[in-house]
JSON list of C-alpha atoms in Angstrom, two decimals:
[
{"chain": "A", "resi": 15, "resn": "UNK", "atom": "CA", "xyz": [30.03, 73.52, -141.39]},
{"chain": "A", "resi": 16, "resn": "UNK", "atom": "CA", "xyz": [32.92, 72.58, -139.36]},
{"chain": "A", "resi": 17, "resn": "UNK", "atom": "CA", "xyz": [32.52, 72.11, -135.77]},
{"chain": "A", "resi": 18, "resn": "UNK", "atom": "CA", "xyz": [35.11, 71.50, -133.14]},
{"chain": "A", "resi": 19, "resn": "UNK", "atom": "CA", "xyz": [34.31, 70.22, -129.68]},
{"chain": "A", "resi": 20, "resn": "UNK", "atom": "CA", "xyz": [36.87, 69.93, -126.82]},
{"chain": "A", "resi": 21, "resn": "UNK", "atom": "CA", "xyz": [36.32, 67.79, -123.73]},
{"chain": "A", "resi": 22, "resn": "UNK", "atom": "CA", "xyz": [36.59, 68.43, -120.79]},
{"chain": "A", "resi": 23, "resn": "UNK", "atom": "CA", "xyz": [35.71, 72.04, -120.72]},
{"chain": "A", "resi": 24, "resn": "UNK", "atom": "CA", "xyz": [37.73, 72.26, -117.46]},
{"chain": "A", "resi": 25, "resn": "UNK", "atom": "CA", "xyz": [40.42, 69.89, -115.69]},
{"chain": "A", "resi": 26, "resn": "UNK", "atom": "CA", "xyz": [41.95, 70.24, -112.36]},
{"chain": "A", "resi": 27, "resn": "UNK", "atom": "CA", "xyz": [44.90, 67.82, -111.62]},
{"chain": "A", "resi": 28, "resn": "UNK", "atom": "CA", "xyz": [47.59, 67.55, -109.02]},
{"chain": "A", "resi": 29, "resn": "UNK", "atom": "CA", "xyz": [51.19, 68.20, -110.27]},
{"chain": "A", "resi": 30, "resn": "UNK", "atom": "CA", "xyz": [52.96, 65.30, -111.57]},
{"chain": "A", "resi": 31, "resn": "UNK", "atom": "CA", "xyz": [49.95, 63.69, -113.27]},
{"chain": "A", "resi": 32, "resn": "UNK", "atom": "CA", "xyz": [49.92, 62.80, -117.00]},
{"chain": "A", "resi": 33, "resn": "UNK", "atom": "CA", "xyz": [46.59, 64.06, -118.68]},
{"chain": "A", "resi": 34, "resn": "UNK", "atom": "CA", "xyz": [44.76, 63.94, -121.91]},
{"chain": "A", "resi": 35, "resn": "UNK", "atom": "CA", "xyz": [42.89, 66.60, -123.57]},
{"chain": "A", "resi": 36, "resn": "UNK", "atom": "CA", "xyz": [40.32, 65.65, -126.47]},
{"chain": "A", "resi": 37, "resn": "UNK", "atom": "CA", "xyz": [39.25, 67.40, -129.55]},
{"chain": "A", "resi": 38, "resn": "UNK", "atom": "CA", "xyz": [36.79, 66.15, -132.02]},
{"chain": "A", "resi": 39, "resn": "UNK", "atom": "CA", "xyz": [35.75, 67.82, -135.48]},
{"chain": "A", "resi": 40, "resn": "UNK", "atom": "CA", "xyz": [32.90, 66.96, -137.71]},
{"chain": "A", "resi": 41, "resn": "UNK", "atom": "CA", "xyz": [34.35, 67.30, -141.14]},
{"chain": "A", "resi": 42, "resn": "UNK", "atom": "CA", "xyz": [37.47, 65.20, -141.86]},
{"chain": "A", "resi": 43, "resn": "UNK", "atom": "CA", "xyz": [38.41, 67.35, -144.93]},
{"chain": "A", "resi": 44, "resn": "UNK", "atom": "CA", "xyz": [41.11, 69.29, -143.05]},
{"chain": "A", "resi": 45, "resn": "UNK", "atom": "CA", "xyz": [44.59, 70.58, -143.95]},
{"chain": "A", "resi": 46, "resn": "UNK", "atom": "CA", "xyz": [46.09, 70.30, -140.43]},
{"chain": "A", "resi": 47, "resn": "UNK", "atom": "CA", "xyz": [45.36, 70.44, -136.66]},
{"chain": "A", "resi": 48, "resn": "UNK", "atom": "CA", "xyz": [47.03, 72.86, -134.38]},
{"chain": "A", "resi": 49, "resn": "UNK", "atom": "CA", "xyz": [47.04, 72.79, -130.56]},
{"chain": "A", "resi": 50, "resn": "UNK", "atom": "CA", "xyz": [47.54, 76.38, -128.86]},
{"chain": "A", "resi": 51, "resn": "UNK", "atom": "CA", "xyz": [47.84, 77.39, -125.41]},
{"chain": "A", "resi": 52, "resn": "UNK", "atom": "CA", "xyz": [46.44, 80.72, -124.09]},
{"chain": "A", "resi": 53, "resn": "UNK", "atom": "CA", "xyz": [47.38, 82.26, -120.85]},
{"chain": "A", "resi": 54, "resn": "UNK", "atom": "CA", "xyz": [44.96, 84.87, -119.28]},
{"chain": "A", "resi": 55, "resn": "UNK", "atom": "CA", "xyz": [44.81, 88.14, -121.17]},
{"chain": "A", "resi": 56, "resn": "UNK", "atom": "CA", "xyz": [47.46, 86.83, -123.65]},
{"chain": "A", "resi": 57, "resn": "UNK", "atom": "CA", "xyz": [47.46, 85.91, -127.38]},
{"chain": "A", "resi": 58, "resn": "UNK", "atom": "CA", "xyz": [47.86, 82.25, -128.47]},
{"chain": "A", "resi": 59, "resn": "UNK", "atom": "CA", "xyz": [51.15, 80.33, -128.26]},
{"chain": "A", "resi": 60, "resn": "UNK", "atom": "CA", "xyz": [51.29, 77.35, -130.70]},
{"chain": "A", "resi": 61, "resn": "UNK", "atom": "CA", "xyz": [52.08, 74.02, -129.19]},
{"chain": "A", "resi": 62, "resn": "UNK", "atom": "CA", "xyz": [52.02, 71.48, -131.96]},
{"chain": "A", "resi": 63, "resn": "UNK", "atom": "CA", "xyz": [50.96, 71.27, -135.74]},
{"chain": "A", "resi": 64, "resn": "UNK", "atom": "CA", "xyz": [49.85, 68.02, -137.26]},
{"chain": "A", "resi": 65, "resn": "UNK", "atom": "CA", "xyz": [49.56, 67.91, -141.03]},
{"chain": "A", "resi": 66, "resn": "UNK", "atom": "CA", "xyz": [46.64, 65.98, -142.39]},
{"chain": "A", "resi": 67, "resn": "UNK", "atom": "CA", "xyz": [48.86, 63.17, -143.46]},
{"chain": "A", "resi": 68, "resn": "UNK", "atom": "CA", "xyz": [50.43, 62.66, -140.08]},
{"chain": "A", "resi": 69, "resn": "UNK", "atom": "CA", "xyz": [49.47, 60.83, -137.07]},
{"chain": "A", "resi": 70, "resn": "UNK", "atom": "CA", "xyz": [51.19, 62.44, -134.21]},
{"chain": "A", "resi": 71, "resn": "UNK", "atom": "CA", "xyz": [53.70, 65.03, -133.26]},
{"chain": "A", "resi": 72, "resn": "UNK", "atom": "CA", "xyz": [56.02, 65.30, -130.17]},
{"chain": "A", "resi": 73, "resn": "UNK", "atom": "CA", "xyz": [57.39, 68.37, -128.41]},
{"chain": "A", "resi": 74, "resn": "UNK", "atom": "CA", "xyz": [58.98, 67.87, -124.88]},
{"chain": "A", "resi": 75, "resn": "UNK", "atom": "CA", "xyz": [56.21, 66.56, -122.57]},
{"chain": "A", "resi": 76, "resn": "UNK", "atom": "CA", "xyz": [53.70, 67.15, -125.17]},
{"chain": "A", "resi": 77, "resn": "UNK", "atom": "CA", "xyz": [52.28, 64.64, -127.70]},
{"chain": "A", "resi": 78, "resn": "UNK", "atom": "CA", "xyz": [49.37, 65.26, -129.96]},
{"chain": "A", "resi": 79, "resn": "UNK", "atom": "CA", "xyz": [47.72, 62.59, -132.10]},
{"chain": "A", "resi": 80, "resn": "UNK", "atom": "CA", "xyz": [45.51, 62.77, -135.16]},
{"chain": "A", "resi": 81, "resn": "UNK", "atom": "CA", "xyz": [42.87, 60.46, -136.52]},
{"chain": "A", "resi": 82, "resn": "UNK", "atom": "CA", "xyz": [41.29, 62.06, -139.38]},
{"chain": "A", "resi": 83, "resn": "UNK", "atom": "CA", "xyz": [38.97, 59.27, -140.51]},
{"chain": "A", "resi": 84, "resn": "UNK", "atom": "CA", "xyz": [37.38, 59.42, -136.87]},
{"chain": "A", "resi": 85, "resn": "UNK", "atom": "CA", "xyz": [37.65, 63.03, -136.47]},
{"chain": "A", "resi": 86, "resn": "UNK", "atom": "CA", "xyz": [39.61, 63.03, -133.25]},
{"chain": "A", "resi": 87, "resn": "UNK", "atom": "CA", "xyz": [42.86, 64.47, -131.87]},
{"chain": "A", "resi": 88, "resn": "UNK", "atom": "CA", "xyz": [44.26, 64.20, -128.40]},
{"chain": "A", "resi": 89, "resn": "UNK", "atom": "CA", "xyz": [46.98, 66.19, -126.61]},
{"chain": "A", "resi": 90, "resn": "UNK", "atom": "CA", "xyz": [48.74, 64.33, -123.95]},
{"chain": "A", "resi": 91, "resn": "UNK", "atom": "CA", "xyz": [50.72, 66.26, -121.35]},
{"chain": "A", "resi": 92, "resn": "UNK", "atom": "CA", "xyz": [53.11, 64.09, -119.20]},
{"chain": "A", "resi": 93, "resn": "UNK", "atom": "CA", "xyz": [54.17, 64.90, -115.77]},
{"chain": "A", "resi": 94, "resn": "UNK", "atom": "CA", "xyz": [52.15, 68.20, -115.45]},
{"chain": "A", "resi": 95, "resn": "UNK", "atom": "CA", "xyz": [53.56, 71.24, -113.66]},
{"chain": "A", "resi": 96, "resn": "UNK", "atom": "CA", "xyz": [51.71, 74.36, -112.34]},
{"chain": "A", "resi": 97, "resn": "UNK", "atom": "CA", "xyz": [53.24, 76.27, -115.17]},
{"chain": "A", "resi": 98, "resn": "UNK", "atom": "CA", "xyz": [51.08, 74.16, -117.50]},
{"chain": "A", "resi": 99, "resn": "UNK", "atom": "CA", "xyz": [48.00, 75.90, -116.11]},
{"chain": "A", "resi": 100, "resn": "UNK", "atom": "CA", "xyz": [46.28, 77.65, -119.19]},
{"chain": "A", "resi": 101, "resn": "UNK", "atom": "CA", "xyz": [43.62, 77.23, -121.64]},
{"chain": "A", "resi": 102, "resn": "UNK", "atom": "CA", "xyz": [44.33, 74.73, -124.48]},
{"chain": "A", "resi": 103, "resn": "UNK", "atom": "CA", "xyz": [42.78, 75.34, -127.86]},
{"chain": "A", "resi": 104, "resn": "UNK", "atom": "CA", "xyz": [42.46, 73.01, -130.64]},
{"chain": "A", "resi": 105, "resn": "UNK", "atom": "CA", "xyz": [41.90, 74.36, -134.10]},
{"chain": "A", "resi": 106, "resn": "UNK", "atom": "CA", "xyz": [41.61, 72.46, -137.45]},
{"chain": "A", "resi": 107, "resn": "UNK", "atom": "CA", "xyz": [42.77, 74.20, -140.69]},
{"chain": "A", "resi": 108, "resn": "UNK", "atom": "CA", "xyz": [40.48, 74.31, -143.62]},
{"chain": "A", "resi": 109, "resn": "UNK", "atom": "CA", "xyz": [41.13, 75.39, -147.05]},
{"chain": "A", "resi": 110, "resn": "UNK", "atom": "CA", "xyz": [43.49, 78.52, -147.05]},
{"chain": "A", "resi": 111, "resn": "UNK", "atom": "CA", "xyz": [44.38, 77.18, -143.37]},
{"chain": "A", "resi": 112, "resn": "UNK", "atom": "CA", "xyz": [41.59, 79.22, -141.91]},
{"chain": "A", "resi": 113, "resn": "UNK", "atom": "CA", "xyz": [41.39, 77.85, -138.47]},
{"chain": "A", "resi": 114, "resn": "UNK", "atom": "CA", "xyz": [38.24, 76.85, -136.82]},
{"chain": "A", "resi": 115, "resn": "UNK", "atom": "CA", "xyz": [38.50, 76.75, -133.11]},
{"chain": "A", "resi": 116, "resn": "UNK", "atom": "CA", "xyz": [37.11, 74.68, -130.18]},
{"chain": "A", "resi": 117, "resn": "UNK", "atom": "CA", "xyz": [35.99, 76.37, -127.14]},
{"chain": "A", "resi": 118, "resn": "UNK", "atom": "CA", "xyz": [39.00, 75.18, -125.10]},
{"chain": "A", "resi": 119, "resn": "UNK", "atom": "CA", "xyz": [39.76, 73.09, -122.12]},
{"chain": "A", "resi": 120, "resn": "UNK", "atom": "CA", "xyz": [40.78, 75.38, -118.98]},
{"chain": "A", "resi": 121, "resn": "UNK", "atom": "CA", "xyz": [43.70, 73.22, -117.23]},
{"chain": "A", "resi": 122, "resn": "UNK", "atom": "CA", "xyz": [44.66, 73.97, -113.58]},
{"chain": "A", "resi": 123, "resn": "UNK", "atom": "CA", "xyz": [47.62, 72.01, -112.19]},
{"chain": "A", "resi": 124, "resn": "UNK", "atom": "CA", "xyz": [47.93, 72.23, -108.48]},
{"chain": "A", "resi": 125, "resn": "UNK", "atom": "CA", "xyz": [51.22, 72.30, -106.60]},
{"chain": "B", "resi": 25, "resn": "UNK", "atom": "CA", "xyz": [63.37, 87.21, -133.89]},
{"chain": "B", "resi": 26, "resn": "UNK", "atom": "CA", "xyz": [60.47, 89.53, -133.57]},
{"chain": "B", "resi": 27, "resn": "UNK", "atom": "CA", "xyz": [56.98, 87.90, -133.33]},
{"chain": "B", "resi": 28, "resn": "UNK", "atom": "CA", "xyz": [53.67, 89.38, -134.53]},
{"chain": "B", "resi": 29, "resn": "UNK", "atom": "CA", "xyz": [52.90, 92.68, -133.18]},
{"chain": "B", "resi": 30, "resn": "UNK", "atom": "CA", "xyz": [49.62, 94.49, -132.94]},
{"chain": "B", "resi": 31, "resn": "UNK", "atom": "CA", "xyz": [48.32, 98.01, -131.92]},
{"chain": "B", "resi": 32, "resn": "UNK", "atom": "CA", "xyz": [46.95, 99.38, -129.99]},
{"chain": "B", "resi": 33, "resn": "UNK", "atom": "CA", "xyz": [46.78, 96.84, -127.32]},
{"chain": "B", "resi": 34, "resn": "UNK", "atom": "CA", "xyz": [43.67, 98.37, -125.96]},
{"chain": "B", "resi": 35, "resn": "UNK", "atom": "CA", "xyz": [41.02, 100.51, -127.57]},
{"chain": "B", "resi": 36, "resn": "UNK", "atom": "CA", "xyz": [37.92, 102.06, -126.07]},
{"chain": "B", "resi": 37, "resn": "UNK", "atom": "CA", "xyz": [35.61, 103.83, -128.63]},
{"chain": "B", "resi": 38, "resn": "UNK", "atom": "CA", "xyz": [32.10, 105.16, -128.52]},
{"chain": "B", "resi": 39, "resn": "UNK", "atom": "CA", "xyz": [29.27, 103.43, -130.39]},
{"chain": "B", "resi": 40, "resn": "UNK", "atom": "CA", "xyz": [29.10, 104.69, -133.88]},
{"chain": "B", "resi": 41, "resn": "UNK", "atom": "CA", "xyz": [32.81, 105.73, -134.15]},
{"chain": "B", "resi": 42, "resn": "UNK", "atom": "CA", "xyz": [35.23, 104.18, -136.73]},
{"chain": "B", "resi": 43, "resn": "UNK", "atom": "CA", "xyz": [38.50, 102.24, -135.48]},
{"chain": "B", "resi": 44, "resn": "UNK", "atom": "CA", "xyz": [41.53, 100.84, -137.13]},
{"chain": "B", "resi": 45, "resn": "UNK", "atom": "CA", "xyz": [43.59, 97.80, -135.71]},
{"chain": "B", "resi": 46, "resn": "UNK", "atom": "CA", "xyz": [47.15, 97.19, -136.97]},
{"chain": "B", "resi": 47, "resn": "UNK", "atom": "CA", "xyz": [49.05, 94.03, -137.48]},
{"chain": "B", "resi": 48, "resn": "UNK", "atom": "CA", "xyz": [52.68, 93.67, -138.17]},
{"chain": "B", "resi": 49, "resn": "UNK", "atom": "CA", "xyz": [53.33, 89.96, -139.13]},
{"chain": "B", "resi": 50, "resn": "UNK", "atom": "CA", "xyz": [56.53, 88.12, -138.70]},
{"chain": "B", "resi": 51, "resn": "UNK", "atom": "CA", "xyz": [59.04, 89.41, -141.53]},
{"chain": "B", "resi": 52, "resn": "UNK", "atom": "CA", "xyz": [58.87, 87.12, -144.54]},
{"chain": "B", "resi": 53, "resn": "UNK", "atom": "CA", "xyz": [55.55, 85.61, -143.69]},
{"chain": "B", "resi": 54, "resn": "UNK", "atom": "CA", "xyz": [53.26, 85.66, -146.74]},
{"chain": "B", "resi": 55, "resn": "UNK", "atom": "CA", "xyz": [49.97, 84.63, -145.11]},
{"chain": "B", "resi": 56, "resn": "UNK", "atom": "CA", "xyz": [48.19, 86.72, -142.56]},
{"chain": "B", "resi": 57, "resn": "UNK", "atom": "CA", "xyz": [44.97, 86.20, -140.78]},
{"chain": "B", "resi": 58, "resn": "UNK", "atom": "CA", "xyz": [42.60, 88.02, -138.63]},
{"chain": "B", "resi": 59, "resn": "UNK", "atom": "CA", "xyz": [40.50, 86.38, -136.01]},
{"chain": "B", "resi": 60, "resn": "UNK", "atom": "CA", "xyz": [38.42, 87.71, -133.15]},
{"chain": "B", "resi": 61, "resn": "UNK", "atom": "CA", "xyz": [37.74, 86.23, -129.76]},
{"chain": "B", "resi": 62, "resn": "UNK", "atom": "CA", "xyz": [34.50, 87.17, -127.76]},
{"chain": "B", "resi": 63, "resn": "UNK", "atom": "CA", "xyz": [32.79, 85.68, -124.94]},
{"chain": "B", "resi": 64, "resn": "UNK", "atom": "CA", "xyz": [29.81, 84.57, -126.59]},
{"chain": "B", "resi": 65, "resn": "UNK", "atom": "CA", "xyz": [31.36, 83.37, -129.95]},
{"chain": "B", "resi": 66, "resn": "UNK", "atom": "CA", "xyz": [34.64, 81.94, -128.75]},
{"chain": "B", "resi": 67, "resn": "UNK", "atom": "CA", "xyz": [37.46, 82.34, -131.57]},
{"chain": "B", "resi": 68, "resn": "UNK", "atom": "CA", "xyz": [36.36, 82.99, -135.08]},
{"chain": "B", "resi": 69, "resn": "UNK", "atom": "CA", "xyz": [37.97, 83.57, -138.50]},
{"chain": "B", "resi": 70, "resn": "UNK", "atom": "CA", "xyz": [37.52, 87.03, -140.12]},
{"chain": "B", "resi": 71, "resn": "UNK", "atom": "CA", "xyz": [39.92, 87.45, -143.16]},
{"chain": "B", "resi": 72, "resn": "UNK", "atom": "CA", "xyz": [43.14, 86.16, -144.55]},
{"chain": "B", "resi": 73, "resn": "UNK", "atom": "CA", "xyz": [45.65, 87.29, -147.18]},
{"chain": "B", "resi": 74, "resn": "UNK", "atom": "CA", "xyz": [48.03, 85.16, -149.01]},
{"chain": "B", "resi": 75, "resn": "UNK", "atom": "CA", "xyz": [50.81, 86.94, -151.11]},
{"chain": "B", "resi": 76, "resn": "UNK", "atom": "CA", "xyz": [49.26, 88.92, -153.95]},
{"chain": "B", "resi": 77, "resn": "UNK", "atom": "CA", "xyz": [45.89, 86.97, -154.08]},
{"chain": "B", "resi": 78, "resn": "UNK", "atom": "CA", "xyz": [42.66, 88.62, -153.43]},
{"chain": "B", "resi": 79, "resn": "UNK", "atom": "CA", "xyz": [41.81, 88.26, -149.77]},
{"chain": "B", "resi": 80, "resn": "UNK", "atom": "CA", "xyz": [39.31, 85.71, -148.30]},
{"chain": "B", "resi": 81, "resn": "UNK", "atom": "CA", "xyz": [36.88, 87.82, -146.73]},
{"chain": "B", "resi": 82, "resn": "UNK", "atom": "CA", "xyz": [34.27, 84.97, -145.97]},
{"chain": "B", "resi": 83, "resn": "UNK", "atom": "CA", "xyz": [34.34, 85.43, -142.20]},
{"chain": "B", "resi": 84, "resn": "UNK", "atom": "CA", "xyz": [33.67, 89.15, -141.97]},
{"chain": "B", "resi": 85, "resn": "UNK", "atom": "CA", "xyz": [30.45, 89.52, -140.01]},
{"chain": "B", "resi": 86, "resn": "UNK", "atom": "CA", "xyz": [28.98, 92.58, -141.88]},
{"chain": "B", "resi": 87, "resn": "UNK", "atom": "CA", "xyz": [30.05, 95.25, -144.39]},
{"chain": "B", "resi": 88, "resn": "UNK", "atom": "CA", "xyz": [31.22, 97.59, -141.62]},
{"chain": "B", "resi": 89, "resn": "UNK", "atom": "CA", "xyz": [34.41, 95.26, -141.47]},
{"chain": "B", "resi": 90, "resn": "UNK", "atom": "CA", "xyz": [37.07, 95.72, -144.03]},
{"chain": "B", "resi": 91, "resn": "UNK", "atom": "CA", "xyz": [40.79, 94.94, -144.08]},
{"chain": "B", "resi": 92, "resn": "UNK", "atom": "CA", "xyz": [43.84, 95.71, -146.25]},
{"chain": "B", "resi": 93, "resn": "UNK", "atom": "CA", "xyz": [47.40, 94.50, -146.53]},
{"chain": "B", "resi": 94, "resn": "UNK", "atom": "CA", "xyz": [49.95, 96.97, -147.84]},
{"chain": "B", "resi": 95, "resn": "UNK", "atom": "CA", "xyz": [53.16, 95.92, -149.51]},
{"chain": "B", "resi": 96, "resn": "UNK", "atom": "CA", "xyz": [52.49, 92.34, -148.47]},
{"chain": "B", "resi": 97, "resn": "UNK", "atom": "CA", "xyz": [53.27, 93.22, -144.94]},
{"chain": "B", "resi": 98, "resn": "UNK", "atom": "CA", "xyz": [51.45, 95.42, -142.48]},
{"chain": "B", "resi": 99, "resn": "UNK", "atom": "CA", "xyz": [47.78, 94.97, -142.40]},
{"chain": "B", "resi": 100, "resn": "UNK", "atom": "CA", "xyz": [44.88, 97.11, -141.15]},
{"chain": "B", "resi": 101, "resn": "UNK", "atom": "CA", "xyz": [41.41, 95.98, -139.90]},
{"chain": "B", "resi": 102, "resn": "UNK", "atom": "CA", "xyz": [38.94, 98.79, -139.93]},
{"chain": "B", "resi": 103, "resn": "UNK", "atom": "CA", "xyz": [35.48, 98.60, -138.44]},
{"chain": "B", "resi": 104, "resn": "UNK", "atom": "CA", "xyz": [33.14, 101.33, -139.18]},
{"chain": "B", "resi": 105, "resn": "UNK", "atom": "CA", "xyz": [30.26, 102.66, -137.08]},
{"chain": "B", "resi": 106, "resn": "UNK", "atom": "CA", "xyz": [31.15, 100.47, -134.32]},
{"chain": "B", "resi": 107, "resn": "UNK", "atom": "CA", "xyz": [28.37, 98.54, -132.35]},
{"chain": "B", "resi": 108, "resn": "UNK", "atom": "CA", "xyz": [28.73, 97.11, -128.85]},
{"chain": "B", "resi": 109, "resn": "UNK", "atom": "CA", "xyz": [28.58, 93.69, -130.30]},
{"chain": "B", "resi": 110, "resn": "UNK", "atom": "CA", "xyz": [32.06, 94.41, -131.80]},
{"chain": "B", "resi": 111, "resn": "UNK", "atom": "CA", "xyz": [33.51, 94.48, -128.44]},
{"chain": "B", "resi": 112, "resn": "UNK", "atom": "CA", "xyz": [35.88, 91.67, -128.50]},
{"chain": "B", "resi": 113, "resn": "UNK", "atom": "CA", "xyz": [39.80, 90.72, -128.69]},
{"chain": "B", "resi": 114, "resn": "UNK", "atom": "CA", "xyz": [40.87, 90.91, -132.36]},
{"chain": "B", "resi": 115, "resn": "UNK", "atom": "CA", "xyz": [43.83, 88.66, -133.07]},
{"chain": "B", "resi": 116, "resn": "UNK", "atom": "CA", "xyz": [46.13, 88.59, -135.90]},
{"chain": "B", "resi": 117, "resn": "UNK", "atom": "CA", "xyz": [48.27, 85.56, -136.99]},
{"chain": "B", "resi": 118, "resn": "UNK", "atom": "CA", "xyz": [50.81, 84.97, -139.84]},
{"chain": "B", "resi": 119, "resn": "UNK", "atom": "CA", "xyz": [52.52, 81.91, -141.33]},
{"chain": "B", "resi": 120, "resn": "UNK", "atom": "CA", "xyz": [54.95, 81.15, -144.11]},
{"chain": "B", "resi": 121, "resn": "UNK", "atom": "CA", "xyz": [52.19, 79.79, -146.24]},
{"chain": "B", "resi": 122, "resn": "UNK", "atom": "CA", "xyz": [48.70, 78.43, -146.11]},
{"chain": "B", "resi": 123, "resn": "UNK", "atom": "CA", "xyz": [49.60, 74.79, -144.84]},
{"chain": "B", "resi": 124, "resn": "UNK", "atom": "CA", "xyz": [51.80, 75.92, -142.04]},
{"chain": "B", "resi": 125, "resn": "UNK", "atom": "CA", "xyz": [51.92, 76.85, -138.44]},
{"chain": "B", "resi": 126, "resn": "UNK", "atom": "CA", "xyz": [50.33, 80.16, -137.60]},
{"chain": "B", "resi": 127, "resn": "UNK", "atom": "CA", "xyz": [51.84, 82.46, -135.06]},
{"chain": "B", "resi": 128, "resn": "UNK", "atom": "CA", "xyz": [49.59, 84.81, -133.12]},
{"chain": "B", "resi": 129, "resn": "UNK", "atom": "CA", "xyz": [49.86, 88.29, -131.92]},
{"chain": "B", "resi": 130, "resn": "UNK", "atom": "CA", "xyz": [48.89, 89.54, -128.52]},
{"chain": "B", "resi": 131, "resn": "UNK", "atom": "CA", "xyz": [45.66, 90.97, -129.78]},
{"chain": "B", "resi": 132, "resn": "UNK", "atom": "CA", "xyz": [43.78, 94.27, -129.35]},
{"chain": "B", "resi": 133, "resn": "UNK", "atom": "CA", "xyz": [41.14, 94.36, -126.82]},
{"chain": "B", "resi": 134, "resn": "UNK", "atom": "CA", "xyz": [38.25, 96.39, -128.34]},
{"chain": "B", "resi": 135, "resn": "UNK", "atom": "CA", "xyz": [35.50, 97.96, -125.98]},
{"chain": "B", "resi": 136, "resn": "UNK", "atom": "CA", "xyz": [32.65, 99.83, -127.44]},
{"chain": "B", "resi": 137, "resn": "UNK", "atom": "CA", "xyz": [30.70, 102.01, -125.18]}
]
């Protein structure tokens, strides 16, 4: 059974710092990996999708990498802002693209 | 364009009652997924529909849960004889296919008293 782990569970940084969120998964037979953010009381907002054949994706200040063989992904956030404060969720897509989620990293960016 | 919508946004029900939760996917999206998010279990997959294929129900926690998708669009998740452990946020997502990005709705918060 696929298990997804996110480290750290929580992170507090001053505004302007670059930061890395980590995600690991136990079964490398994945279709894709998707990073989401979730604001309190809200649904999930998709940030980046990496297909299993890809190594990384970039969107603005965000960069996500995927190393399928080692079962790892990282989300890099450059020049963090208070508006980046949210819970970040990593999810791996299995057959049919059923997503298996990690528990999330709660990020707080202090101004 | 319009995103995924869900109704109601909040539902409070008494233990033992049946509830129906609705999801309107993004127009043209052929794949539709239901997940639930609870404090103890995190986010977990429930069921998905792809086009006219039989749904994958492998994540449904018990036979009290069922879902249907009418006309390849709107979906309804039904929970019969609700229990307190059913209290959670139920999230719906849609995508253009089974390898593509999933877009989530705002969720329905279900509270069983």
